[in-house]
Coordinates of C-alpha atoms and ligand atoms in Angstrom, one line a residue:
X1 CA 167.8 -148.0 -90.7
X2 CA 165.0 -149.2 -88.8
X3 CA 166.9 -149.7 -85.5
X4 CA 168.1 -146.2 -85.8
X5 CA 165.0 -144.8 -86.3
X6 CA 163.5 -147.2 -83.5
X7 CA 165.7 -146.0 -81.1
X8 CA 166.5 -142.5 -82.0
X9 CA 167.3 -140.0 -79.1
X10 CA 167.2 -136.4 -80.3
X11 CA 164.4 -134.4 -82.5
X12 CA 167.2 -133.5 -84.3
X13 CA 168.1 -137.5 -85.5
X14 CA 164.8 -138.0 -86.6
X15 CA 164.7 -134.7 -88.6
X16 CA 168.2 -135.9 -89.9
X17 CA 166.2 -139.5 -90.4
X18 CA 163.4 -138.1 -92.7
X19 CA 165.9 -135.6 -94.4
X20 CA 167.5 -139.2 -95.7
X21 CA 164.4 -139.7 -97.6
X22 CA 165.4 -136.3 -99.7
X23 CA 163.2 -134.0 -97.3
X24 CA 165.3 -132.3 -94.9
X25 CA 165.8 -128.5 -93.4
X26 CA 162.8 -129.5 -91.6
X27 CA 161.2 -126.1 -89.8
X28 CA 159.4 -127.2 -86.5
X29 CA 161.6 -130.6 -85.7
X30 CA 160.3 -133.0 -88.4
X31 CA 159.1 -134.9 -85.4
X32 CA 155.2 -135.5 -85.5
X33 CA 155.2 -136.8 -81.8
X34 CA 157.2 -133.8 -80.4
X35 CA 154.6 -131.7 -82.4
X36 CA 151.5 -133.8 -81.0
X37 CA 153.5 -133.3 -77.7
X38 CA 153.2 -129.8 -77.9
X39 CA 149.6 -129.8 -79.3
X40 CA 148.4 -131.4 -75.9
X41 CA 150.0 -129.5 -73.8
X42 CA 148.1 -126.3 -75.4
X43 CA 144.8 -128.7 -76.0
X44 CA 144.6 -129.1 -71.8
X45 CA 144.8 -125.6 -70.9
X46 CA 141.9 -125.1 -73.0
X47 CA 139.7 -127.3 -72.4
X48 CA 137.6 -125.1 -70.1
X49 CA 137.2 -123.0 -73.3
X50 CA 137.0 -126.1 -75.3
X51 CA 134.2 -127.4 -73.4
X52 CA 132.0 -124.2 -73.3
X53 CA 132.2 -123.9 -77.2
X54 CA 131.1 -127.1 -77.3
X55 CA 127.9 -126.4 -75.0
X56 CA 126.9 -124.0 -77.4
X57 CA 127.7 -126.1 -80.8
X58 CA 125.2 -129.0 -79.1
X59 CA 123.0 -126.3 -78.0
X60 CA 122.5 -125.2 -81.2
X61 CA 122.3 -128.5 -82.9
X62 CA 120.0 -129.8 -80.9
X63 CA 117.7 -126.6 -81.1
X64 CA 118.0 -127.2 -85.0
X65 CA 117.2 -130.9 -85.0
X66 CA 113.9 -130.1 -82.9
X67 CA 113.6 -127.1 -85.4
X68 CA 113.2 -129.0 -88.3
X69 CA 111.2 -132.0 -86.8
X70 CA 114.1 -134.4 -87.5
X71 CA 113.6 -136.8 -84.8
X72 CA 110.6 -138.1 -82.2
X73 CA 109.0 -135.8 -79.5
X74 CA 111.3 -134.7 -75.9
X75 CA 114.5 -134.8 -78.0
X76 CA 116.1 -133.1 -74.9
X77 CA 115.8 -135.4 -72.1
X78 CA 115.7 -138.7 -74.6
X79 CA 118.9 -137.8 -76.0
X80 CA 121.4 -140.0 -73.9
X81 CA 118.6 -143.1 -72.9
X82 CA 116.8 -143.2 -75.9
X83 CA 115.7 -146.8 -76.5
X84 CA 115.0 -146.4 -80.4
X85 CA 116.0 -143.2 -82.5
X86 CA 116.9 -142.1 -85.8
X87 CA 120.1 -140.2 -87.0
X88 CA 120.4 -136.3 -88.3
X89 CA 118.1 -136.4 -91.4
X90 CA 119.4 -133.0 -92.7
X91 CA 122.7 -135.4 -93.2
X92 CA 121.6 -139.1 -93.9
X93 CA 117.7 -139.8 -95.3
X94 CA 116.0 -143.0 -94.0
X95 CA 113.1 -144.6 -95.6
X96 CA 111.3 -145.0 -92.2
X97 CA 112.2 -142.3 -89.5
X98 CA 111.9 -144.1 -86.8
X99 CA 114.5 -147.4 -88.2
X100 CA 117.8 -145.9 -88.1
X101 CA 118.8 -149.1 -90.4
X102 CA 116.7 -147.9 -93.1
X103 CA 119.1 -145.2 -94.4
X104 CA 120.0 -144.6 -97.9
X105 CA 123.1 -144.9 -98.7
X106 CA 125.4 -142.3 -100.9
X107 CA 126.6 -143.6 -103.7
X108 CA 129.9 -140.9 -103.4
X109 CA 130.6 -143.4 -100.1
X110 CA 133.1 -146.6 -101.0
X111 CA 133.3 -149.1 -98.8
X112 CA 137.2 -148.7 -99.5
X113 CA 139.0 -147.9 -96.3
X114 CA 140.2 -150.8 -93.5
X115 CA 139.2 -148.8 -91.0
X116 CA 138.5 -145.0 -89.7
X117 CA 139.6 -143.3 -86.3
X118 CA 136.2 -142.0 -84.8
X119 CA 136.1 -139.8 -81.8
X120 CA 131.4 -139.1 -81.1
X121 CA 131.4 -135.5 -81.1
X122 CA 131.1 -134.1 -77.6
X123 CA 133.0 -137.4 -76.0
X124 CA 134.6 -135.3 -73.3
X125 CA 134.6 -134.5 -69.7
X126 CA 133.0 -132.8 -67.9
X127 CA 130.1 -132.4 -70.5
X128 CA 130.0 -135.0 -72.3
X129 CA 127.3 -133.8 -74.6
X130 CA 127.3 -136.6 -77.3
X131 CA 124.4 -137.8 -78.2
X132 CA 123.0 -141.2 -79.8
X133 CA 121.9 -139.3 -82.5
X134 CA 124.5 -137.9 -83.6
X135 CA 126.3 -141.3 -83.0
X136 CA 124.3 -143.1 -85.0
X137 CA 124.2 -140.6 -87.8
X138 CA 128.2 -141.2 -87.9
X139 CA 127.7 -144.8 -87.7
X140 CA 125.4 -145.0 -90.9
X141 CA 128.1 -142.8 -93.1
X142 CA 131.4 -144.5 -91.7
X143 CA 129.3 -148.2 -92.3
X144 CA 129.4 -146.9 -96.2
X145 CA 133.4 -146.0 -95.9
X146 CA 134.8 -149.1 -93.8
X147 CA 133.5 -152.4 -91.5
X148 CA 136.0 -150.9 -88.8
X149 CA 136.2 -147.7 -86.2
X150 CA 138.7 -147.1 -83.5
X151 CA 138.0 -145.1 -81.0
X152 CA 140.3 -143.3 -78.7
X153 CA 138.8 -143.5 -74.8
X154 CA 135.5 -144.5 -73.0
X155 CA 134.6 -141.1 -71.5
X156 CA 131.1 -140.4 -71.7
X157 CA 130.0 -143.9 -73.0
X158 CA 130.9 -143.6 -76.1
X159 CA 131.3 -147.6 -76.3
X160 CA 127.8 -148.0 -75.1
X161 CA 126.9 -145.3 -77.6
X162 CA 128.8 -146.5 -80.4
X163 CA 127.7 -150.1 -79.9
X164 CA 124.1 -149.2 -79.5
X165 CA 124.2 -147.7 -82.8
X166 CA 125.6 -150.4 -84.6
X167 CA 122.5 -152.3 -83.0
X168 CA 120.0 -149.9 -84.5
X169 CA 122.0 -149.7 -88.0
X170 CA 122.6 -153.2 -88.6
X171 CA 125.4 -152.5 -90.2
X172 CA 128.5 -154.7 -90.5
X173 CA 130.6 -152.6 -88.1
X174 CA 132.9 -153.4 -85.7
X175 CA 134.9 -151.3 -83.2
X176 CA 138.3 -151.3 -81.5
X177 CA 136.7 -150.2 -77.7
X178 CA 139.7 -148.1 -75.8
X179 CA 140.7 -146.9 -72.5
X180 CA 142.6 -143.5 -72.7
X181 CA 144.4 -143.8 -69.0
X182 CA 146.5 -140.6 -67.6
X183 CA 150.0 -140.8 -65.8
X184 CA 149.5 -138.7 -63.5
X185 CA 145.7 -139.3 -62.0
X186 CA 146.5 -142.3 -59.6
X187 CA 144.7 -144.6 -62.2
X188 CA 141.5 -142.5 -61.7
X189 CA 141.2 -142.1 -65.8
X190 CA 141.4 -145.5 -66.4
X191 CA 139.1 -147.1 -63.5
X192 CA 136.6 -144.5 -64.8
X193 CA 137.2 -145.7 -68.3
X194 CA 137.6 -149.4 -67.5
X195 CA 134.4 -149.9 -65.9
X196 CA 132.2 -148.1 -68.6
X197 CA 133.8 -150.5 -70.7
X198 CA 132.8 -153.7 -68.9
X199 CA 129.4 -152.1 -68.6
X200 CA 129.4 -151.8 -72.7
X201 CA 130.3 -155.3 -72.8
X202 CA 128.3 -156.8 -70.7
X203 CA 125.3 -154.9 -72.1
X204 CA 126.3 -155.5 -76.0
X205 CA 128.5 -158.5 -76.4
X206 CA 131.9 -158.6 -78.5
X207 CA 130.3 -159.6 -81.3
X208 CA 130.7 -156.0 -82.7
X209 CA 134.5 -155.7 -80.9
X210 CA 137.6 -156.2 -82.5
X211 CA 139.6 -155.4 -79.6
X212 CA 140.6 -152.8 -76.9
X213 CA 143.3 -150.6 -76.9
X214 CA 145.0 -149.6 -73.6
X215 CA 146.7 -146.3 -73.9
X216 CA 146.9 -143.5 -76.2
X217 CA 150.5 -142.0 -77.1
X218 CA 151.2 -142.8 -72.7
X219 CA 154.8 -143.5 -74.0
X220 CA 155.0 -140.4 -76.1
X221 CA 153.2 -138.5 -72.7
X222 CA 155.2 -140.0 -70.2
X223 CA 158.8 -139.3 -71.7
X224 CA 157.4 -135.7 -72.5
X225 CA 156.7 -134.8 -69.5
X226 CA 159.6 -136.5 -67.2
X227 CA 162.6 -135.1 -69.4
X228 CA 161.4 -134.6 -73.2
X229 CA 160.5 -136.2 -76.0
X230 CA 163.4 -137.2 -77.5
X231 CA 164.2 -139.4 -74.9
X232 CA 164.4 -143.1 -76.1
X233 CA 161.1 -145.0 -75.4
X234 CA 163.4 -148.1 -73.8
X235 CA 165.3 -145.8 -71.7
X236 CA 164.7 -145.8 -68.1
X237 CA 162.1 -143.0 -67.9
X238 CA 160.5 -145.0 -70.6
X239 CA 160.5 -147.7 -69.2
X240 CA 159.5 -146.7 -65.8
X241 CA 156.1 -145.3 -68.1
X242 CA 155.7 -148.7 -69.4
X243 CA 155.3 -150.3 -66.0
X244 CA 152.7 -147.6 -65.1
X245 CA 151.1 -148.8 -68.3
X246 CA 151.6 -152.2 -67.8
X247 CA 149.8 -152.4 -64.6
X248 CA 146.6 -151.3 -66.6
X249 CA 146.9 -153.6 -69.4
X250 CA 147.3 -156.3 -66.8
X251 CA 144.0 -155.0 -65.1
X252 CA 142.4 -154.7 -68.7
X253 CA 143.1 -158.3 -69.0
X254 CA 141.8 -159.4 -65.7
X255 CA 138.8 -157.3 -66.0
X256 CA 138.0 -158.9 -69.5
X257 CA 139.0 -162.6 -68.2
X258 CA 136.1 -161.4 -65.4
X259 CA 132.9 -161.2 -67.6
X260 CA 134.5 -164.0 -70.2
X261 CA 134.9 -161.3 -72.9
X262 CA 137.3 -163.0 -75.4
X263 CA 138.9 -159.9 -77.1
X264 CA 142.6 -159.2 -78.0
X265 CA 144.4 -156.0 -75.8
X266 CA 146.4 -153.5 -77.4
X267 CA 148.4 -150.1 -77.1
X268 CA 148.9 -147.3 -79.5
X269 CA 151.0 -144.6 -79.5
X270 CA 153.1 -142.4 -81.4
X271 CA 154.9 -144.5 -84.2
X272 CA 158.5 -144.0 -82.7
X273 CA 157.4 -144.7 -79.1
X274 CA 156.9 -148.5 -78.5
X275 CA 158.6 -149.4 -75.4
X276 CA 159.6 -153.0 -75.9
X277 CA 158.2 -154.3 -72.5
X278 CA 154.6 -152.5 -73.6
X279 CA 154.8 -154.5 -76.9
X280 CA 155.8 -158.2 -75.2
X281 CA 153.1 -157.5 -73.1
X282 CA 149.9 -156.9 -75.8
X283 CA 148.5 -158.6 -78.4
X284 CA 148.0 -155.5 -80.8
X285 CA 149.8 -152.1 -81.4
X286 CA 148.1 -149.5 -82.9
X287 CA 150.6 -146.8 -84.4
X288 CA 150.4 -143.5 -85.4
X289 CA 152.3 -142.6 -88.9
X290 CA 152.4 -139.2 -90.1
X291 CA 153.9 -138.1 -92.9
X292 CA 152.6 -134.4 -92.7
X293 CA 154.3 -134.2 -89.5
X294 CA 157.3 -135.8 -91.2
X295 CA 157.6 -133.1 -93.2
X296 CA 156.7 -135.3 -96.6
X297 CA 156.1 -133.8 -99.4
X298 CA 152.7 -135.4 -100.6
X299 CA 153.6 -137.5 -103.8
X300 CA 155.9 -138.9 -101.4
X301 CA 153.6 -139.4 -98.4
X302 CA 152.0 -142.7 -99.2
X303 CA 155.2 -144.6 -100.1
X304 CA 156.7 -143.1 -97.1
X305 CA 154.1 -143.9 -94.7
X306 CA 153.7 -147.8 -95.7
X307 CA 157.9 -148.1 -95.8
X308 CA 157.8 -146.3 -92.2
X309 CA 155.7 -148.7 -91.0
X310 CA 157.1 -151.7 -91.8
X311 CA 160.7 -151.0 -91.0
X312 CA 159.9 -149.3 -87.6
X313 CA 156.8 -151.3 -86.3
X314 CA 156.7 -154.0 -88.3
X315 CA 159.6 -155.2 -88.1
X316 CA 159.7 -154.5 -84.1
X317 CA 156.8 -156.1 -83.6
X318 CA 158.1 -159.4 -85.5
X319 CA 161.5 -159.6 -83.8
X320 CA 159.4 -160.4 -80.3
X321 CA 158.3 -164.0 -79.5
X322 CA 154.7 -162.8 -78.9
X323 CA 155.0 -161.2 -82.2
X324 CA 151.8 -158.4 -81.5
X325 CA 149.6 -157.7 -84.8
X326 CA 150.5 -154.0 -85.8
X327 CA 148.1 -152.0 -87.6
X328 CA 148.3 -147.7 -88.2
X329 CA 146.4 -146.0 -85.7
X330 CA 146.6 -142.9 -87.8
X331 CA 147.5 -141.4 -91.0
X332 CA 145.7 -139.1 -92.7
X333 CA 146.4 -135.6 -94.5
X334 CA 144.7 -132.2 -93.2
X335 CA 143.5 -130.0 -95.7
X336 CA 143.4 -126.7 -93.8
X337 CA 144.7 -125.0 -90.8
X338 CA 143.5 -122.7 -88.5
X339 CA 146.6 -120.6 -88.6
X340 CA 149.0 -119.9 -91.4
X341 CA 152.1 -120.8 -89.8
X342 CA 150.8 -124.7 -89.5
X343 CA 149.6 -124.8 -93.0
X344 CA 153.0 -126.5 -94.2
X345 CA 155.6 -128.4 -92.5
X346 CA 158.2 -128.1 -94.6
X347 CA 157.1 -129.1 -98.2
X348 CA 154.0 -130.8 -96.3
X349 CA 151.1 -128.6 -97.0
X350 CA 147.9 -128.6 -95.7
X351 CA 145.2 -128.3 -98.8
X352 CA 142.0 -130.8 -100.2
X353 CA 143.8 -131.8 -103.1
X354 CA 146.8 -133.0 -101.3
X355 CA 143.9 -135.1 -99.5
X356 CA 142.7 -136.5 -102.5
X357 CA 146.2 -137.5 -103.3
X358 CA 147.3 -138.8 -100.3
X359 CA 144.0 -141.0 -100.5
X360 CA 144.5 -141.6 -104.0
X361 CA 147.6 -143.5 -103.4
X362 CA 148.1 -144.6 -100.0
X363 CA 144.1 -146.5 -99.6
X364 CA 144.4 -149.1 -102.5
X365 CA 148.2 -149.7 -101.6
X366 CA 147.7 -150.2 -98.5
X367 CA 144.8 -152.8 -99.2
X368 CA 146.7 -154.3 -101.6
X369 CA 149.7 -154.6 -99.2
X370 CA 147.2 -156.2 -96.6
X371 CA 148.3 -153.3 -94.2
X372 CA 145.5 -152.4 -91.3
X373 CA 145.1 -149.0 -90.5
X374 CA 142.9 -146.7 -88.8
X375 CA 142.4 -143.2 -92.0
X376 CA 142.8 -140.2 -89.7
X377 CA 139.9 -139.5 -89.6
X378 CA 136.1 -139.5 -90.1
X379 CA 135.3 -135.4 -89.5
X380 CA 136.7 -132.4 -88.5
X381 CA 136.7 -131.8 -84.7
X382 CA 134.5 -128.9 -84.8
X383 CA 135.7 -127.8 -80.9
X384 CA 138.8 -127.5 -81.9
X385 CA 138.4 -126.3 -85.1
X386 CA 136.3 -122.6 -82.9
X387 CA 140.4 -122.3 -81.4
X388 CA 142.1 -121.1 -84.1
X389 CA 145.4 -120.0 -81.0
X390 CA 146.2 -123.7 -80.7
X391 CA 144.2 -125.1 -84.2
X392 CA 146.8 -125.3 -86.2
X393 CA 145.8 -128.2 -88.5
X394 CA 144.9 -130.0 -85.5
X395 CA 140.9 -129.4 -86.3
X396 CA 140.9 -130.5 -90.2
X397 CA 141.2 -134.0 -91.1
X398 CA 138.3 -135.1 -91.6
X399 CA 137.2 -136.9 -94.8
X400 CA 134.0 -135.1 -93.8
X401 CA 133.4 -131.3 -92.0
X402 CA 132.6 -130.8 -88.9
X403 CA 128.7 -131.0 -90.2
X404 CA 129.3 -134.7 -91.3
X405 CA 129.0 -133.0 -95.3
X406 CA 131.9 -134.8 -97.4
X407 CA 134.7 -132.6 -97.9
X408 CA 135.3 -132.1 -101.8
X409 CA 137.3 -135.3 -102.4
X410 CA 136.5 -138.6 -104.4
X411 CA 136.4 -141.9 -102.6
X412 CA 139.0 -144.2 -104.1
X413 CA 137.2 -147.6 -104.7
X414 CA 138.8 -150.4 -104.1
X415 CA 136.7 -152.5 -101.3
X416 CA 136.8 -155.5 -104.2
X417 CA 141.2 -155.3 -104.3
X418 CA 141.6 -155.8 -100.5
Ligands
NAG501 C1 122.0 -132.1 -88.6 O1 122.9 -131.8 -89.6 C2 122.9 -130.4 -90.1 C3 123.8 -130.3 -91.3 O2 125.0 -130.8 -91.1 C4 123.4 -129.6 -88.9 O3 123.4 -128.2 -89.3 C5 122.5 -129.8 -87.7 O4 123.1 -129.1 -86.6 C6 122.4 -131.3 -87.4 N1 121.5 -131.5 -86.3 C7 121.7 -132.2 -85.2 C8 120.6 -132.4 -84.3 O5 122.8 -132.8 -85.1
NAG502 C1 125.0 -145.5 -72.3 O1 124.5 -145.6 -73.6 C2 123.5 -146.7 -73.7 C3 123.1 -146.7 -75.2 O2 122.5 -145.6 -75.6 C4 122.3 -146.4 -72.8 O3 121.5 -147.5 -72.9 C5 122.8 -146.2 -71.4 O4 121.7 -145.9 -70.6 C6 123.9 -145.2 -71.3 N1 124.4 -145.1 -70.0 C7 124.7 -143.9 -69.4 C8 125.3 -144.0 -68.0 O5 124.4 -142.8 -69.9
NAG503 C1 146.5 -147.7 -63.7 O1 147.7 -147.0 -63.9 C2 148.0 -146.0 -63.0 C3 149.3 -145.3 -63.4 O2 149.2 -144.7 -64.7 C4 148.1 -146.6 -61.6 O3 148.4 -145.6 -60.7 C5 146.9 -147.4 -61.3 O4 147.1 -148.0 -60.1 C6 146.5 -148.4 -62.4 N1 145.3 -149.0 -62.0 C7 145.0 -150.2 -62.3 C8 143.7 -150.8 -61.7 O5 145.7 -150.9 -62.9
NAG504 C1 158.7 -154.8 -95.3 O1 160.1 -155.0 -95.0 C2 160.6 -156.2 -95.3 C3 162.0 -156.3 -94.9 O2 162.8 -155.2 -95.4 C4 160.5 -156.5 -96.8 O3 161.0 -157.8 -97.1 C5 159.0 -156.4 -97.2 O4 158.9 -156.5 -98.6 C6 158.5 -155.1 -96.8 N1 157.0 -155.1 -97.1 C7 156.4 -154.1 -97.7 C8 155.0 -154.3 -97.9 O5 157.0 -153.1 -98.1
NAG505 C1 136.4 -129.6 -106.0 O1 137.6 -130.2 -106.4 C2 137.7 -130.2 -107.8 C3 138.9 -131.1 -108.2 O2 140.1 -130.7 -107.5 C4 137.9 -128.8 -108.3 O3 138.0 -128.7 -109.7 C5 136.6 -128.0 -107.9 O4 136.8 -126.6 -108.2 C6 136.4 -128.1 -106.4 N1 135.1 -127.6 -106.0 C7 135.0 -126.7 -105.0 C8 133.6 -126.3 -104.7 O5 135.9 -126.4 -104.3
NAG506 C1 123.3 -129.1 -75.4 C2 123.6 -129.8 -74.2 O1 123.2 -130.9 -74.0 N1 124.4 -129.2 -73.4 C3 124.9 -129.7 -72.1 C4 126.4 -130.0 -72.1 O2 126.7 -130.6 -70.8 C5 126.5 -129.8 -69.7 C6 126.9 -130.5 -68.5 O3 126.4 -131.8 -68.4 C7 125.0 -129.4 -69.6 O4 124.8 -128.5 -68.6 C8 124.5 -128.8 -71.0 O5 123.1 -128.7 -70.9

């Protein structure tokens, strides 16, 4: 079973594979990296639109914050250097506004979760309008959820940012630093990436760094755009994408071995789409498991998730002498959609309380089972949320909105059981 779904070949033996578990006549595939194939596709030829909406958002937000006096004097040109700052006090209160550690905490927040995918709002080229803020503002409500954050790239020095906020926090946090390279820019994505990296280490240590992850779904990308995605990750196009990606993770290792920076190097991708060669070659894979995209109904998502897991990555990571840690890079349930046609995948439906189930039983299982994983994710993506042609559900998984306000769902609590 997990060979076969390891090394499946067409959309339509995968749809066939999840029908086994009982959930079949699958609509769009059943195939959540096919469908994230298809998202990206639509996400790049939007980004110009992507990145003016979110001009405006920050515009506005940061016309508000000055508005209502929530943070120190020439909030404009401080934004990015600021040496010391506070958070969004409209969101999280501090007892002194000037110590971002000083925040009270919500007592709705459990410190359940192993860890939380996080992407800084505004972390993308060419505007890169994040701020440390708004950074640390997310850093003092995901320090109440989890001790760990993964993020997806280093664009717009979001490591530097993330980092300096758990400085001005204090809070036990520590982050999975990544470098989000592209197949088809000559390496130019990863140098980029790679060196603001180094930079963030050499400026803030690893005492705050659980590891970095080379790659984001490259396998998933590569065999999607040289021949499809249902081509086997082990074939020969996928292999041929492994050795691109391979010559990065060797560079990653170099580079780290360079400044003395003892920290594991990983991959993640799309949970059907380790390449075997990628996995002998790291230390960590971080994998994607979706059971929305799998077409699960949601009182069988949990089960399903932690089972897929195991048999496919798991157990593939195991049978390899280097044996690589596995953790999931994402799971997660969205509770709306920008469009009604995404709003189900089969008997998967997008909704808050199938949310509140899917945390209800997949969080404390999960701990108990001593599975890591990364809960996708921490808010709603507001600039994707504006395009409701490509939204889909792609904009709503968020535990919180897109104005960092918890969505209507109880915490489970059981940071004591794990
Ligand atoms: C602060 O949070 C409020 C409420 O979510 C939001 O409306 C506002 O835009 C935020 N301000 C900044 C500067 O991020
Ligand atoms: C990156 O962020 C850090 C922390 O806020 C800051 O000190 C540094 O100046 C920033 N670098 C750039 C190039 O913006
Ligand atoms: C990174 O990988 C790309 C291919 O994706 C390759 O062209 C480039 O040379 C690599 N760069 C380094 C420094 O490893
Ligand atoms: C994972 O799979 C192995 C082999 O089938 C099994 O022994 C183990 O109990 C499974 N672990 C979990 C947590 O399901
Ligand atoms: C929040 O969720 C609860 C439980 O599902 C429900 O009873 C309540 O109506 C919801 N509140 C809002 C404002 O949606
Ligand atoms: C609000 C804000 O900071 N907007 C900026 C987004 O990024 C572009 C390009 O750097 C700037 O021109 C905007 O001012």
């Amino acid at each position: 079973m997990s060979d076969y779904r390891y090394h499946s070949v067409e959309p339509a033996s995968y749809g066939g594979d999840y029908a086994s578990y009982g959930y079949g006549n699958n609509t769009n595939g059943g195939f959540n990296g096919y469908f994230e194939a298809q998202q990206k596709k639509n996400n790049r030829s939007k980004r110009v639109v992507i990145a003016c909406i979110v001009a405006m958002i920050v515009l506005v937000a940061v016309g508000v914050g000055i508005g209502v006096g929530v943070s120190k004097n020439s909030h404009h040109t401080s934004a990015k250097s600021a040496e010391s700052t506070s958070g969004n006090s409209s969101v999280v209160s501090q007892t002194d506004p000037n110590d971002p550690s000083t925040f009270i905490k919500n007592p709705a927040l459990k410190q359940s979760f192993y860890g939380i995918a996080y992407t800084p709002y505004g972390s993308q080229l060419p505007n890169c309008n994040n701020t440390l803020e708004e950074v640390i503002t997310d850093i003092q409500l995901l320090s109440q959820l989890t001790t760990r954050i993964r993020l997806y790239g280093a664009d717009c020095n979001q490591s530097a940012l993330v980092l300096e906020a758990i400085k001005q926090t204090k809070v036990d946090m520590s982050v999975h630093l990544a470098v989000y390279p592209i197949a088809t820019d000559a390496g130019a994505a990863y140098v980029r990436q790679r060196d603001l990296v180094q930079s963030a280490l050499q400026t803030y240590g690893t005492d705050h760094v659980l590891g970095l992850t080379i790659g984001n779904e490259f396998i998933l990308d590569y065999l999607s755009d040289n021949g499809g995605a249902s081509q086997d990750p082990n074939s020969d196009v996928g292999n041929a994408g492994a050795d691109l990606l391979l010559m990065n993770i060797t560079d990653a290792r170099s580079m780290l071995q360079g400044i003395g920076a003892k920290i594991p190097v990983g991959t993640s991708d799309a949970g059907s789409y380790f390449n075997t060669k990628v996995l002998q070659a790291v230390d960590f894979g971080l994998s994607n498991v979706h059971p929305y995209f799998a077409a699960q109904a949601i009182d069988a998502a949990a089960s399903w998730t932690l089972d897929f897991f195991n048999t496919t990555n798991v157990q593939a990571a195991d049978a390899l002498s280097n044996k690589p840690t596995m953790y999931i890079a994402e799971t997660g349930w969205p509770t709306k959609s920008s469009s009604a046609a995404a709003a189900s995948d089969g008997p998967s439906i997008a909704s808050v309380e199938n949310l509140q189930i899917f945390l209800n039983t997949f969080v404390c299982a999960a701990n108990q089972q001593s599975v890591g994983y990364f809960f996708f994710e921490y808010f709603d993506e507001g600039w994707k949320v504006k395009d409701v042609q490509f939204g889909g559900v792609e904009g709503w998984w968020g535990l919180f909105n897109a104005d960092r306000t918890l969505k209507n769902i109880t915490i489970p609590d059981c940071s004591k059981s794990s």
